[in-house]
mmCIF file of C-alpha atoms in Angstrom:
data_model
loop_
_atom_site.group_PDB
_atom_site.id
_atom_site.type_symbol
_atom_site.label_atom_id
_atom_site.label_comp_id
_atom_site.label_asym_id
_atom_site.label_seq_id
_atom_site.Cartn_x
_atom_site.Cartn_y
_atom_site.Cartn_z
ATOM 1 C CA UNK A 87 21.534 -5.427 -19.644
ATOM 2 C CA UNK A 88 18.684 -3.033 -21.098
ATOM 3 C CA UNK A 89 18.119 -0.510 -18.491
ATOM 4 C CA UNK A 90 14.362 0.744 -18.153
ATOM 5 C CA UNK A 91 15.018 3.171 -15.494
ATOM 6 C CA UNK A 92 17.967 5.261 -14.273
ATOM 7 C CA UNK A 93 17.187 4.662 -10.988
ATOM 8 C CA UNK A 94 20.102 6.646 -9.786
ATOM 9 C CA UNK A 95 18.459 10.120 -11.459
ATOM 10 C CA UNK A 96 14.948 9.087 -9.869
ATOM 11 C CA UNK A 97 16.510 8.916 -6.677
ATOM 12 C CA UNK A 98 18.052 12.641 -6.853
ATOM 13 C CA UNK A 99 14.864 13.816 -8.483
ATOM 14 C CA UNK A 100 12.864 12.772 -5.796
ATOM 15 C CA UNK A 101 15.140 14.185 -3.227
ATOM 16 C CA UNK A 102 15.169 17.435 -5.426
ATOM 17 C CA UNK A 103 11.297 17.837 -6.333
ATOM 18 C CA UNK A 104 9.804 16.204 -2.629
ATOM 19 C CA UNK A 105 8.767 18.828 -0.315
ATOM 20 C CA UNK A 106 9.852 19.891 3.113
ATOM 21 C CA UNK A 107 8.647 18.142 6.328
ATOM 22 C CA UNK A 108 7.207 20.692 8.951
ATOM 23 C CA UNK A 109 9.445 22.334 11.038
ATOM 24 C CA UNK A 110 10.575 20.540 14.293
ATOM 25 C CA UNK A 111 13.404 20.944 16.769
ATOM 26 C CA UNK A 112 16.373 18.521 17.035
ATOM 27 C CA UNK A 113 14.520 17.691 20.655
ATOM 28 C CA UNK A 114 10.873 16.493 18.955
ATOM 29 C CA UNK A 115 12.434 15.115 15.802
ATOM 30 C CA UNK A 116 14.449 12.767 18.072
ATOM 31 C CA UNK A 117 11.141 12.207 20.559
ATOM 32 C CA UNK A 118 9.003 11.545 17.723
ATOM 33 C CA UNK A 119 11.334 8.406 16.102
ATOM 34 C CA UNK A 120 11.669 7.526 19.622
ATOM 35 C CA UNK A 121 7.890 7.198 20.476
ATOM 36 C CA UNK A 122 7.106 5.774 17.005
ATOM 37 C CA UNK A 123 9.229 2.948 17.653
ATOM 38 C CA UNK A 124 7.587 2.466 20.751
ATOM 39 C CA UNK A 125 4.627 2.863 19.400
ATOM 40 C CA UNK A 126 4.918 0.059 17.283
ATOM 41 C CA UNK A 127 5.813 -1.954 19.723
ATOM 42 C CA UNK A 128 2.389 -1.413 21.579
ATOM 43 C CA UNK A 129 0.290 -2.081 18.777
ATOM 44 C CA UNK A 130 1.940 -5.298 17.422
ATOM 45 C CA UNK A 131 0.711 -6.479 21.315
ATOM 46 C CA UNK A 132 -2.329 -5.027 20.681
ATOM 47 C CA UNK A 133 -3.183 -6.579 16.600
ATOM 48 C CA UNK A 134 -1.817 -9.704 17.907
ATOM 49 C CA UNK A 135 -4.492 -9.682 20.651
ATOM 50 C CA UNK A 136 -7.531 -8.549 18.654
ATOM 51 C CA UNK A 137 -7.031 -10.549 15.860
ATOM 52 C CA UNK A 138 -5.128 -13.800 17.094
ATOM 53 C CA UNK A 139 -2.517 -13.951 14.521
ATOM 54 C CA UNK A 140 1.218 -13.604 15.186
ATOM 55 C CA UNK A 141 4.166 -13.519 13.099
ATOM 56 C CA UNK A 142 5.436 -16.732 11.963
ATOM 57 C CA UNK A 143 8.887 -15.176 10.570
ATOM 58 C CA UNK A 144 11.377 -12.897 11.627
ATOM 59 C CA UNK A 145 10.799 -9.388 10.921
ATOM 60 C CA UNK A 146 13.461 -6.307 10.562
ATOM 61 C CA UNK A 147 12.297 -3.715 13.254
ATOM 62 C CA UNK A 148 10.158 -0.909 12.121
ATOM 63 C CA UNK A 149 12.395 1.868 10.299
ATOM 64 C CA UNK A 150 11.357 5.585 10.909
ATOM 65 C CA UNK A 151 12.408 7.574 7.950
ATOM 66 C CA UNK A 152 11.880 10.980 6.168
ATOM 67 C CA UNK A 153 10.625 11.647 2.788
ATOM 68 C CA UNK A 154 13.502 11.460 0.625
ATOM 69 C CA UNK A 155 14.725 7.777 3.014
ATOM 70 C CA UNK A 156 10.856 6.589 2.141
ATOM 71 C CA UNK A 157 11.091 7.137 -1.935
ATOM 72 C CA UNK A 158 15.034 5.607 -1.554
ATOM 73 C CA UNK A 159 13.092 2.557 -0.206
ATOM 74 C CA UNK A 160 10.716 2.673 -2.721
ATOM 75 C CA UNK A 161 13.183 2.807 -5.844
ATOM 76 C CA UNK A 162 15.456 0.144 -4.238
ATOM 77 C CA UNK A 163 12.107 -2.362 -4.257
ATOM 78 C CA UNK A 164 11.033 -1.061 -7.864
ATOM 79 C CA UNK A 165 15.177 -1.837 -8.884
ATOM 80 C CA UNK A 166 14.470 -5.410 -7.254
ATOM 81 C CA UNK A 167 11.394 -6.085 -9.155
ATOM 82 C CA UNK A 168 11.384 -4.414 -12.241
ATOM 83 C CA UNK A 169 14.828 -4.782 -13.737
ATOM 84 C CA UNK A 170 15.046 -8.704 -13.467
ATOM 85 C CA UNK A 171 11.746 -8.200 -15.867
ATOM 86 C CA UNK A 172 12.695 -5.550 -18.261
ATOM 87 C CA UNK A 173 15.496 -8.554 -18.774
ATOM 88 C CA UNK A 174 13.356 -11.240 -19.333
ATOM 89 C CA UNK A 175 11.192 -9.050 -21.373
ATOM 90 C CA UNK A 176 14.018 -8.109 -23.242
ATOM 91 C CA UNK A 177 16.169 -10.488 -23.867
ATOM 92 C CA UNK A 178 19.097 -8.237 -22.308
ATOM 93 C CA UNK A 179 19.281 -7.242 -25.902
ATOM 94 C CA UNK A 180 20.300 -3.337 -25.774
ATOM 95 C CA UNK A 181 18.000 -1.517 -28.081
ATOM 96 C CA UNK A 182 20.981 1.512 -28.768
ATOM 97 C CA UNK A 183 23.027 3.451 -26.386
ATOM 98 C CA UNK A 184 21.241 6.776 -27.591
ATOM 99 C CA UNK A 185 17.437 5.417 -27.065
ATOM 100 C CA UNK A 186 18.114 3.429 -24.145
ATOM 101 C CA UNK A 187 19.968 6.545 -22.265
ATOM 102 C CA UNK A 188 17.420 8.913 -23.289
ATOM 103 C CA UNK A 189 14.413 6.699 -22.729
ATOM 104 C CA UNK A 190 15.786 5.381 -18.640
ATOM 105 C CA UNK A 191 16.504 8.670 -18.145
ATOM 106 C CA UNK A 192 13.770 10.206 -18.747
ATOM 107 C CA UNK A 193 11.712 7.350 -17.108
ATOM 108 C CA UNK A 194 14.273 7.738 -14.273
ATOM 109 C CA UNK A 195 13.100 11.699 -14.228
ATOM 110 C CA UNK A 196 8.711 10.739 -14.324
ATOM 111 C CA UNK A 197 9.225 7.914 -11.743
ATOM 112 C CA UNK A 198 11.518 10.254 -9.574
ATOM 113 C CA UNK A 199 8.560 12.649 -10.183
ATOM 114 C CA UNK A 200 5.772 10.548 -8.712
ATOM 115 C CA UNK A 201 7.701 9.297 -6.177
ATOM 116 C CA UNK A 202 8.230 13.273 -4.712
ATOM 117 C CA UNK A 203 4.814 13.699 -4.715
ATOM 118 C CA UNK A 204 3.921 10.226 -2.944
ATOM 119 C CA UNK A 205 6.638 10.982 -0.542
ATOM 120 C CA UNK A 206 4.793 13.612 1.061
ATOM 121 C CA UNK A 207 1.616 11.925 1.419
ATOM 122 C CA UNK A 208 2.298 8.473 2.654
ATOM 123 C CA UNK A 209 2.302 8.297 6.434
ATOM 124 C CA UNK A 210 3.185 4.460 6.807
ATOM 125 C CA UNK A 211 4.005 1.685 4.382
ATOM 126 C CA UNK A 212 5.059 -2.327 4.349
ATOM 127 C CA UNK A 213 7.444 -2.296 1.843
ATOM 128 C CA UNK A 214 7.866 -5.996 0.328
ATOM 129 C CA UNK A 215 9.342 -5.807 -2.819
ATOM 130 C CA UNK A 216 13.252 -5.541 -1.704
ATOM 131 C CA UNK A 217 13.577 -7.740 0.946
ATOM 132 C CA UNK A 218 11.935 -11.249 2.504
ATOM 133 C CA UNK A 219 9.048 -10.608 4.370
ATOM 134 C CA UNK A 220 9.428 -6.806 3.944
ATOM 135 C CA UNK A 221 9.715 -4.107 5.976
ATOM 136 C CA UNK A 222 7.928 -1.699 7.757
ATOM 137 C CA UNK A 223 8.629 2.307 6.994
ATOM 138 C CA UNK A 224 6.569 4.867 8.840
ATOM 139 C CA UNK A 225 7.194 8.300 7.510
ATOM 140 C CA UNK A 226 7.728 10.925 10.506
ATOM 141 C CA UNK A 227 7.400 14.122 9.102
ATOM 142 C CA UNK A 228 4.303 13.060 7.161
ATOM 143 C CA UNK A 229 2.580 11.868 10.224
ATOM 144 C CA UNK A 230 3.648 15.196 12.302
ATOM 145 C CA UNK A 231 2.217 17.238 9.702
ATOM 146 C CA UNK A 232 -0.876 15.202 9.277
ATOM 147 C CA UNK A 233 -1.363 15.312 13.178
ATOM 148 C CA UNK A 234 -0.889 18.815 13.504
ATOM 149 C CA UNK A 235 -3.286 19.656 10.333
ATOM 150 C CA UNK A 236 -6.109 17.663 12.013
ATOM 151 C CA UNK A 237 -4.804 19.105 15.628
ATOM 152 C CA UNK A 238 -4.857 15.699 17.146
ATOM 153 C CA UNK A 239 -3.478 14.031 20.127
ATOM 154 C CA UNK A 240 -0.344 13.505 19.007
ATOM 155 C CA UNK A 241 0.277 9.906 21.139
ATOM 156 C CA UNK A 242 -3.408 9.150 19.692
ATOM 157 C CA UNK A 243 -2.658 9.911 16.343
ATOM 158 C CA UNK A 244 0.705 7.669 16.270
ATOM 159 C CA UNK A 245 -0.729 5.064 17.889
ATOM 160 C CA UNK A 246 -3.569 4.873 15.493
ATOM 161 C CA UNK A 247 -1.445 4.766 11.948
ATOM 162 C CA UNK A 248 0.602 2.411 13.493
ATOM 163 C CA UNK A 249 -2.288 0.232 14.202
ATOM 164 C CA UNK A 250 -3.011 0.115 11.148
ATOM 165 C CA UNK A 251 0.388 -0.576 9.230
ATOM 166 C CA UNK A 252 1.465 -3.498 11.809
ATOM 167 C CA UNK A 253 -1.892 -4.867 10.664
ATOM 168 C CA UNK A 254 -0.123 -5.166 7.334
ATOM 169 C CA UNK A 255 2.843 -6.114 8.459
ATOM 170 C CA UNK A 256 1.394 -8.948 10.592
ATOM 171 C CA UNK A 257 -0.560 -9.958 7.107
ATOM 172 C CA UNK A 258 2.750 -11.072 5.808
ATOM 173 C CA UNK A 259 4.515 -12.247 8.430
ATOM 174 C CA UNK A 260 1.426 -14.518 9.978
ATOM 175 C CA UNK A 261 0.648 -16.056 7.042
ATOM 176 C CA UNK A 262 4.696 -16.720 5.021
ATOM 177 C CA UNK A 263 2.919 -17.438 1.833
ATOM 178 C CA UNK A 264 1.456 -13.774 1.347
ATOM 179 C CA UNK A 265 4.441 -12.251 -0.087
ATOM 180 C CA UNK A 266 5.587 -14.872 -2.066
ATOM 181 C CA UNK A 267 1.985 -15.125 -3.527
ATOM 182 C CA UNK A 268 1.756 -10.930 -3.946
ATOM 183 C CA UNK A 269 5.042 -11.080 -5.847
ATOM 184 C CA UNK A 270 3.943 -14.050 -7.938
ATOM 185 C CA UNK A 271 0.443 -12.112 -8.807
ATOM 186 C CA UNK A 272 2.365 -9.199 -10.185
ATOM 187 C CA UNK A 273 4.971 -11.126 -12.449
ATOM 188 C CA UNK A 274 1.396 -13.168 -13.784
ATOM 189 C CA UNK A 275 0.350 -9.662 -14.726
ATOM 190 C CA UNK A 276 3.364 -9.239 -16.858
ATOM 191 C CA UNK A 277 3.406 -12.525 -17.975
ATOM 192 C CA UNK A 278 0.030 -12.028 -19.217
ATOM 193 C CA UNK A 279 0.779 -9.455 -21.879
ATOM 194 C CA UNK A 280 -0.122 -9.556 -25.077
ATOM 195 C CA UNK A 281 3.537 -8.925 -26.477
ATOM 196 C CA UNK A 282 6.627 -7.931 -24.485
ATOM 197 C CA UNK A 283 7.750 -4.794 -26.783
ATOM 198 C CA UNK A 284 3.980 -3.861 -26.560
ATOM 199 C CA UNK A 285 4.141 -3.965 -22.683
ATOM 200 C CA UNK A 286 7.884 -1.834 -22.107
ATOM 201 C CA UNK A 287 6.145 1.155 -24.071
ATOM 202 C CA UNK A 288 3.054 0.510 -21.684
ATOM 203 C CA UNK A 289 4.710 0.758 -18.444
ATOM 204 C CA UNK A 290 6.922 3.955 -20.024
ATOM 205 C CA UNK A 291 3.503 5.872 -20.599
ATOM 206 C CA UNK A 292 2.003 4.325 -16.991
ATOM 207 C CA UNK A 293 4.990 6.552 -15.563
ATOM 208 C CA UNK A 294 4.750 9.110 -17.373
ATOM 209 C CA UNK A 295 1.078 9.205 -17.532
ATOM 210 C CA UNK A 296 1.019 10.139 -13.591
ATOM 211 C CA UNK A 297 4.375 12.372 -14.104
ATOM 212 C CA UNK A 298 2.280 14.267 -16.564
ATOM 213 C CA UNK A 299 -0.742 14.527 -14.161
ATOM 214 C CA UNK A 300 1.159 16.217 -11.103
ATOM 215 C CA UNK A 301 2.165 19.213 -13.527
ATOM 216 C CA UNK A 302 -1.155 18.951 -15.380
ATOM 217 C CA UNK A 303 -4.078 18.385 -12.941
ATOM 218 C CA UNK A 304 -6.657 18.500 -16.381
ATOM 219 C CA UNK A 305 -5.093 15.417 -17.647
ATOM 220 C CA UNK A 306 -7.934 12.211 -18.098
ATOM 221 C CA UNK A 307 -5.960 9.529 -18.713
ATOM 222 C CA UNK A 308 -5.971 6.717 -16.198
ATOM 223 C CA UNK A 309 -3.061 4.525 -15.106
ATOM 224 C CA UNK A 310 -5.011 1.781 -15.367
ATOM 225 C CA UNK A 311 -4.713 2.117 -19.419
ATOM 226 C CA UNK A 312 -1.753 0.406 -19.634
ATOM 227 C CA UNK A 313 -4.130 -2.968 -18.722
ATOM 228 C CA UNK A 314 -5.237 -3.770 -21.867
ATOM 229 C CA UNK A 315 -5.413 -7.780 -22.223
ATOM 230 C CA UNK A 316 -8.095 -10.527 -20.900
ATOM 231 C CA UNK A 317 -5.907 -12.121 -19.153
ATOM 232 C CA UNK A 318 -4.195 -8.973 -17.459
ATOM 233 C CA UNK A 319 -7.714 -8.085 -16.272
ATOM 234 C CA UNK A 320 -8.377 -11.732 -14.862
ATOM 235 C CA UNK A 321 -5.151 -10.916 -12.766
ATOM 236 C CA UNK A 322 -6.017 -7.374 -11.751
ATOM 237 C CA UNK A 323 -9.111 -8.614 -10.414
ATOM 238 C CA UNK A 324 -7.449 -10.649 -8.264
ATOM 239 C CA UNK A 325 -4.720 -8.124 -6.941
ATOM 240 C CA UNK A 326 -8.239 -5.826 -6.320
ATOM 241 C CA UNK A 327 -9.411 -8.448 -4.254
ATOM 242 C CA UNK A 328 -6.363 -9.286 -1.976
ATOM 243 C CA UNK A 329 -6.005 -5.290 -1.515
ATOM 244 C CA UNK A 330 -9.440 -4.917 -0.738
ATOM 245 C CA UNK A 331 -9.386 -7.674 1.690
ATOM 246 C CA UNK A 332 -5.810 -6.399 3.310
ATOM 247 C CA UNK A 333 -6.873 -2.863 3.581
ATOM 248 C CA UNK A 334 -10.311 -3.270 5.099
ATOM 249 C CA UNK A 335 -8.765 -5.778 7.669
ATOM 250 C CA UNK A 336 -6.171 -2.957 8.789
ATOM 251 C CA UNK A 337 -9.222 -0.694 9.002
ATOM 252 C CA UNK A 338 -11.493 -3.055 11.030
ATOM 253 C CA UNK A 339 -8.809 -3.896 13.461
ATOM 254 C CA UNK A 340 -7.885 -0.044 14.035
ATOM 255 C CA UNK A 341 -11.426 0.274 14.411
ATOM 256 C CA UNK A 342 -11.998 -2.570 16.773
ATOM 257 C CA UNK A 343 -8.720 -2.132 18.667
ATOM 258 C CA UNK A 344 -9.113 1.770 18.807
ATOM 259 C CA UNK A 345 -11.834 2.649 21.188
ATOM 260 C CA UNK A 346 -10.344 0.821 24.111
ATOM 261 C CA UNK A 347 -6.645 2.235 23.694
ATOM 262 C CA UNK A 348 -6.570 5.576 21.924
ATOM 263 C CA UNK A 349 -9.374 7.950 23.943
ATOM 264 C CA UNK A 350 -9.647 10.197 21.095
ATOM 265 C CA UNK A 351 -10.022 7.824 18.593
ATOM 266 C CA UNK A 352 -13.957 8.946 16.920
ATOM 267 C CA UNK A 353 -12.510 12.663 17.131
ATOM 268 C CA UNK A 354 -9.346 11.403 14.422
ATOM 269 C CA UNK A 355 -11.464 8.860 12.472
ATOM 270 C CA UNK A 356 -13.914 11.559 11.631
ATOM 271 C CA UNK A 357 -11.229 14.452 10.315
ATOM 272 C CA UNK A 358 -9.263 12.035 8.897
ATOM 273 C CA UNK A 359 -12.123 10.843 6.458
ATOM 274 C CA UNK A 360 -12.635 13.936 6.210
ATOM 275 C CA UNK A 361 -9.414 14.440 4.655
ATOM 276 C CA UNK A 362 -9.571 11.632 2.772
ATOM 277 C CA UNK A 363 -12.510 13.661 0.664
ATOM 278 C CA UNK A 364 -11.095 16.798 0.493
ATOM 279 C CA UNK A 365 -8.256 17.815 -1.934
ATOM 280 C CA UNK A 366 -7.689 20.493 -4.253
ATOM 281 C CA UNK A 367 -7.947 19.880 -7.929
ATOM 282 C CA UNK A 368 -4.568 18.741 -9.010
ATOM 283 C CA UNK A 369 -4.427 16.215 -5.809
ATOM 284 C CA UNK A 370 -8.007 14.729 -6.858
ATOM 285 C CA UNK A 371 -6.330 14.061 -10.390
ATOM 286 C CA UNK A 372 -3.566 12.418 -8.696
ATOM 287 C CA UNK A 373 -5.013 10.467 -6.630
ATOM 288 C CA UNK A 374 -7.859 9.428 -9.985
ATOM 289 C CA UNK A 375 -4.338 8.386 -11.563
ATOM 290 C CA UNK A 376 -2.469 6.572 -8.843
ATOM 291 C CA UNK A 377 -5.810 4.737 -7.483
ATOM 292 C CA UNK A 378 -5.950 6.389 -4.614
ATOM 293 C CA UNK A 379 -9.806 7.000 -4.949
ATOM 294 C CA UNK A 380 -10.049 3.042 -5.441
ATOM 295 C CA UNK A 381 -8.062 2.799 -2.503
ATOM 296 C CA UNK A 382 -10.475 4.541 -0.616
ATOM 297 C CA UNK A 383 -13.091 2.351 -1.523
ATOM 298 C CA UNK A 384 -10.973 -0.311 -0.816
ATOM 299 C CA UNK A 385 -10.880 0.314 2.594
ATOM 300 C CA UNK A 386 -14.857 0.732 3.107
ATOM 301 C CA UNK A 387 -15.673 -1.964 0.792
ATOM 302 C CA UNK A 388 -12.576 -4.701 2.318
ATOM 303 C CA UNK A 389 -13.835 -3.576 6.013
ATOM 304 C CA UNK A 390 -17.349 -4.205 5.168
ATOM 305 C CA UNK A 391 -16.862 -7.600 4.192
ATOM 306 C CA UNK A 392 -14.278 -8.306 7.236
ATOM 307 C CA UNK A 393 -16.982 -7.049 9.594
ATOM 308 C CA UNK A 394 -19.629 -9.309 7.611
ATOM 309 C CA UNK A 395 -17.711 -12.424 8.015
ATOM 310 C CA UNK A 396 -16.508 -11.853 11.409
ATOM 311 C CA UNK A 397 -20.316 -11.343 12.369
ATOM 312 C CA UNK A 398 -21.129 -14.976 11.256
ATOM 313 C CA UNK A 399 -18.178 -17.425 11.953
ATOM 314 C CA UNK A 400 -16.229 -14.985 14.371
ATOM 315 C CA UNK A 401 -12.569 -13.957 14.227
ATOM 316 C CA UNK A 402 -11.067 -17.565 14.338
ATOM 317 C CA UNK A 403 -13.739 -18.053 11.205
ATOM 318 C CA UNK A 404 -12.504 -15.486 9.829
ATOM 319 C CA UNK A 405 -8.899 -16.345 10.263
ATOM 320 C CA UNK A 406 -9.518 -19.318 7.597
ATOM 321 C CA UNK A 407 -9.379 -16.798 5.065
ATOM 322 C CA UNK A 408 -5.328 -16.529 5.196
ATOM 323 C CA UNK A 409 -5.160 -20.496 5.167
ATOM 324 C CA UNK A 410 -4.231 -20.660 1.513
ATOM 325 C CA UNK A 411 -4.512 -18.864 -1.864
ATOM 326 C CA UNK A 412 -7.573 -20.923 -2.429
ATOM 327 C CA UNK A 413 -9.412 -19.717 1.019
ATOM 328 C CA UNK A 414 -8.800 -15.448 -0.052
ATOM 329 C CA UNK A 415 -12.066 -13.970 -1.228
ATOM 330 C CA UNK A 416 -12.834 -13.605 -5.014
ATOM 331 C CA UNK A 417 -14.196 -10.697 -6.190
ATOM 332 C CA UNK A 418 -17.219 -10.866 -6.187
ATOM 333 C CA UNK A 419 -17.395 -12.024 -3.123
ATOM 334 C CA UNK A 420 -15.918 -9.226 -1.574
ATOM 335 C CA UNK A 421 -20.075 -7.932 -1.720
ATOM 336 C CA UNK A 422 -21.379 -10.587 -0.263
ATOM 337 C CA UNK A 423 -19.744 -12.204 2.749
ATOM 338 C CA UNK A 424 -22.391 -14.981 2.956
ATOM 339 C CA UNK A 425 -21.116 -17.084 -0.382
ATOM 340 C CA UNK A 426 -17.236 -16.652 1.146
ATOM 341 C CA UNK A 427 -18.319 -18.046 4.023
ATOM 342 C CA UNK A 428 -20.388 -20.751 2.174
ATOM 343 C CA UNK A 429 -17.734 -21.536 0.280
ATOM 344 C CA UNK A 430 -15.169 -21.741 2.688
ATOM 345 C CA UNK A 431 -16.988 -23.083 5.793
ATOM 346 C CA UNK A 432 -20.004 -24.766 4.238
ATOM 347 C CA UNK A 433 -23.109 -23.780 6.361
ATOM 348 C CA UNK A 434 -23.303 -22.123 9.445
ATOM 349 C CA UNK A 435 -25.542 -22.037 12.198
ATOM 350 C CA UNK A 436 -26.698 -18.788 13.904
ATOM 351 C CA UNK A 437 -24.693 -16.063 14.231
ATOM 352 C CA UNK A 438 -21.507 -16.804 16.310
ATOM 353 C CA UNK A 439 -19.492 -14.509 18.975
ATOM 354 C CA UNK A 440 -17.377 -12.320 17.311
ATOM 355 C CA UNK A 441 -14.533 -12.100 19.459
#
């Protein structure tokens, strides 16, 4: 079979090129896992509570890894997805043993690349491509070293990220049809390419677009160039959508659930955004290429519209949302929380309690 990546060398390069975690004793590495864990624990009672969905499938528990663990998770889900394409795509014809080890290895080297740099950024992730319903990582060193950098409670600060990624995880575990309809959006993208030689070369320069960015921070290509049909846009648009709406749910439930468990909550929401704005140069460019800075406005736009809907049919109304593909926002709706909720629930009377 055609191999796209050498997933093996983007393994060791991210091990080789990610960066140390901060410097902790035996004693606190081992109380840290040990209180994220638990710490997990809390907040699944506490999502569940606030939001009234629990998990309809069994779940792995949460795994508490370092940097290099977190991008070995990563390439494992990227294996699972991407090389049963690359053989569709393909045809499993080889296209030469020269150009095929040249070109996966040196895709193996740009994706090893990114992955180094994400690895020391990413404080919590639910993975879903490699197993069924996913899993959820939370990266310890990252979250030490953010904690310390914004000098935070430290039980505050854990308890707050992990607020926010058993939100996720509870997204695909309370409603079973979220992963398979995630996974199903992303082979549509490929599917909707204009020609399957054309899209190979597109992914290659997707990779090593951002590999090129973390060396040269100047760099203006986006990513997002390697979208270039109708019907890949028509897709992307809905990806945006269900990202938007995931991400500003985690938000509004760490922001509803916060104030009454974690006393220093305002304190870390403010110098994380904070955070969130600042960056040097080269880690503004990176962020432009990955979509980081549409993340960001992700999360403000998605928990907008949450808090908009929740404000006219309440939480249960809201709920509906994650009844079937048909009942997620569209796009444009995403701006305007009135025509989901006219669409979805027909008209509504006053405003109704929002708990």
């Amino acid at each position: 079979m055609a191999q796209f990546v050498d997933w093996d060398l983007a393994a060791a390069t991210a091990g080789a090129l990610g960066k140390s975690g901060p410097k902790v004793t035996y004693a606190e590495a081992t109380n840290v896992v040990g209180d994220l864990r638990r710490l997990t624990d809390e907040a699944a009672g506490h999502v569940a509570d606030y939001t009234g969905l629990r998990a309809q499938v069994t779940h792995p528990p949460v795994r508490v890894v370092d940097r290099r663990d977190w991008a070995a998770a990563n390439i494992d889900g990227l294996r699972e997805v991407i090389s049963p394409l690359v053989s569709r795509l393909t045809g499993d014809k080889r296209p030469g043993a020269i150009t095929e080890a040249i070109g996966s290895r040196l895709t193996g080297v740009q994706a090893g690349t990114v992955l180094a740099y994400l690895s020391g950024r990413v404080l919590g992730q639910y993975e879903v491509f490699s197993s069924d319903p996913g899993q959820l990582l939370l990266v310890a060193p990252n979250i030490v070293e953010v904690e310390r950098k914004l000098g935070a409670d430290p039980r505050d600060f854990r308890l707050w990220v992990c607020l926010h990624e058993v939100t996720h995880r509870t997204q695909f575990t309370a409603v079973p049809w979220m992963r398979a309809y995630f996974l199903g959006e992303v082979q549509a993208f490929v599917d909707a390419s204009s020609g399957n030689e054309h899209l190979l070369e597109r992914l290659r320069r997707g990779v090593a677009t951002l590999s090129d960015a973390i060396r040269d921070p100047e760099s203006r290509t986006s990513v997002l160039d390697i979208v270039q049909t109708p019907a890949q846009r028509a897709v992307l648009d809905r990806l945006t959508a269900l990202m938007t709406l995931l991400e500003g749910h985690a938000e509004f439930v760490m922001d509803g659930v916060g104030p009454e468990v974690i006393p220093s909550v305002d304190r870390i929401r403010a110098a994380f955004n904070r955070r969130r704005e600042a960056g040097n140069p080269l880690e503004k460019a990176i962020r432009r290429l990955l979509g980081v800075d549409i993340k960001m406005r992700q999360y403000a736009e998605g928990r907008k519209f949450v808090h908009g809907v929740v404000e006219r049919v309440g939480m249960e109304g809201f709920n509906k949302i994650f009844g079937s593909p048909l009942t997620l926002p569209r796009l444009e709706e995403l701006g305007d929380p009135d025509a989901w909720v006219a669409r979805v629930h027909g008209p509504v009377g006053p405003v109704q309690a929002t708990g």
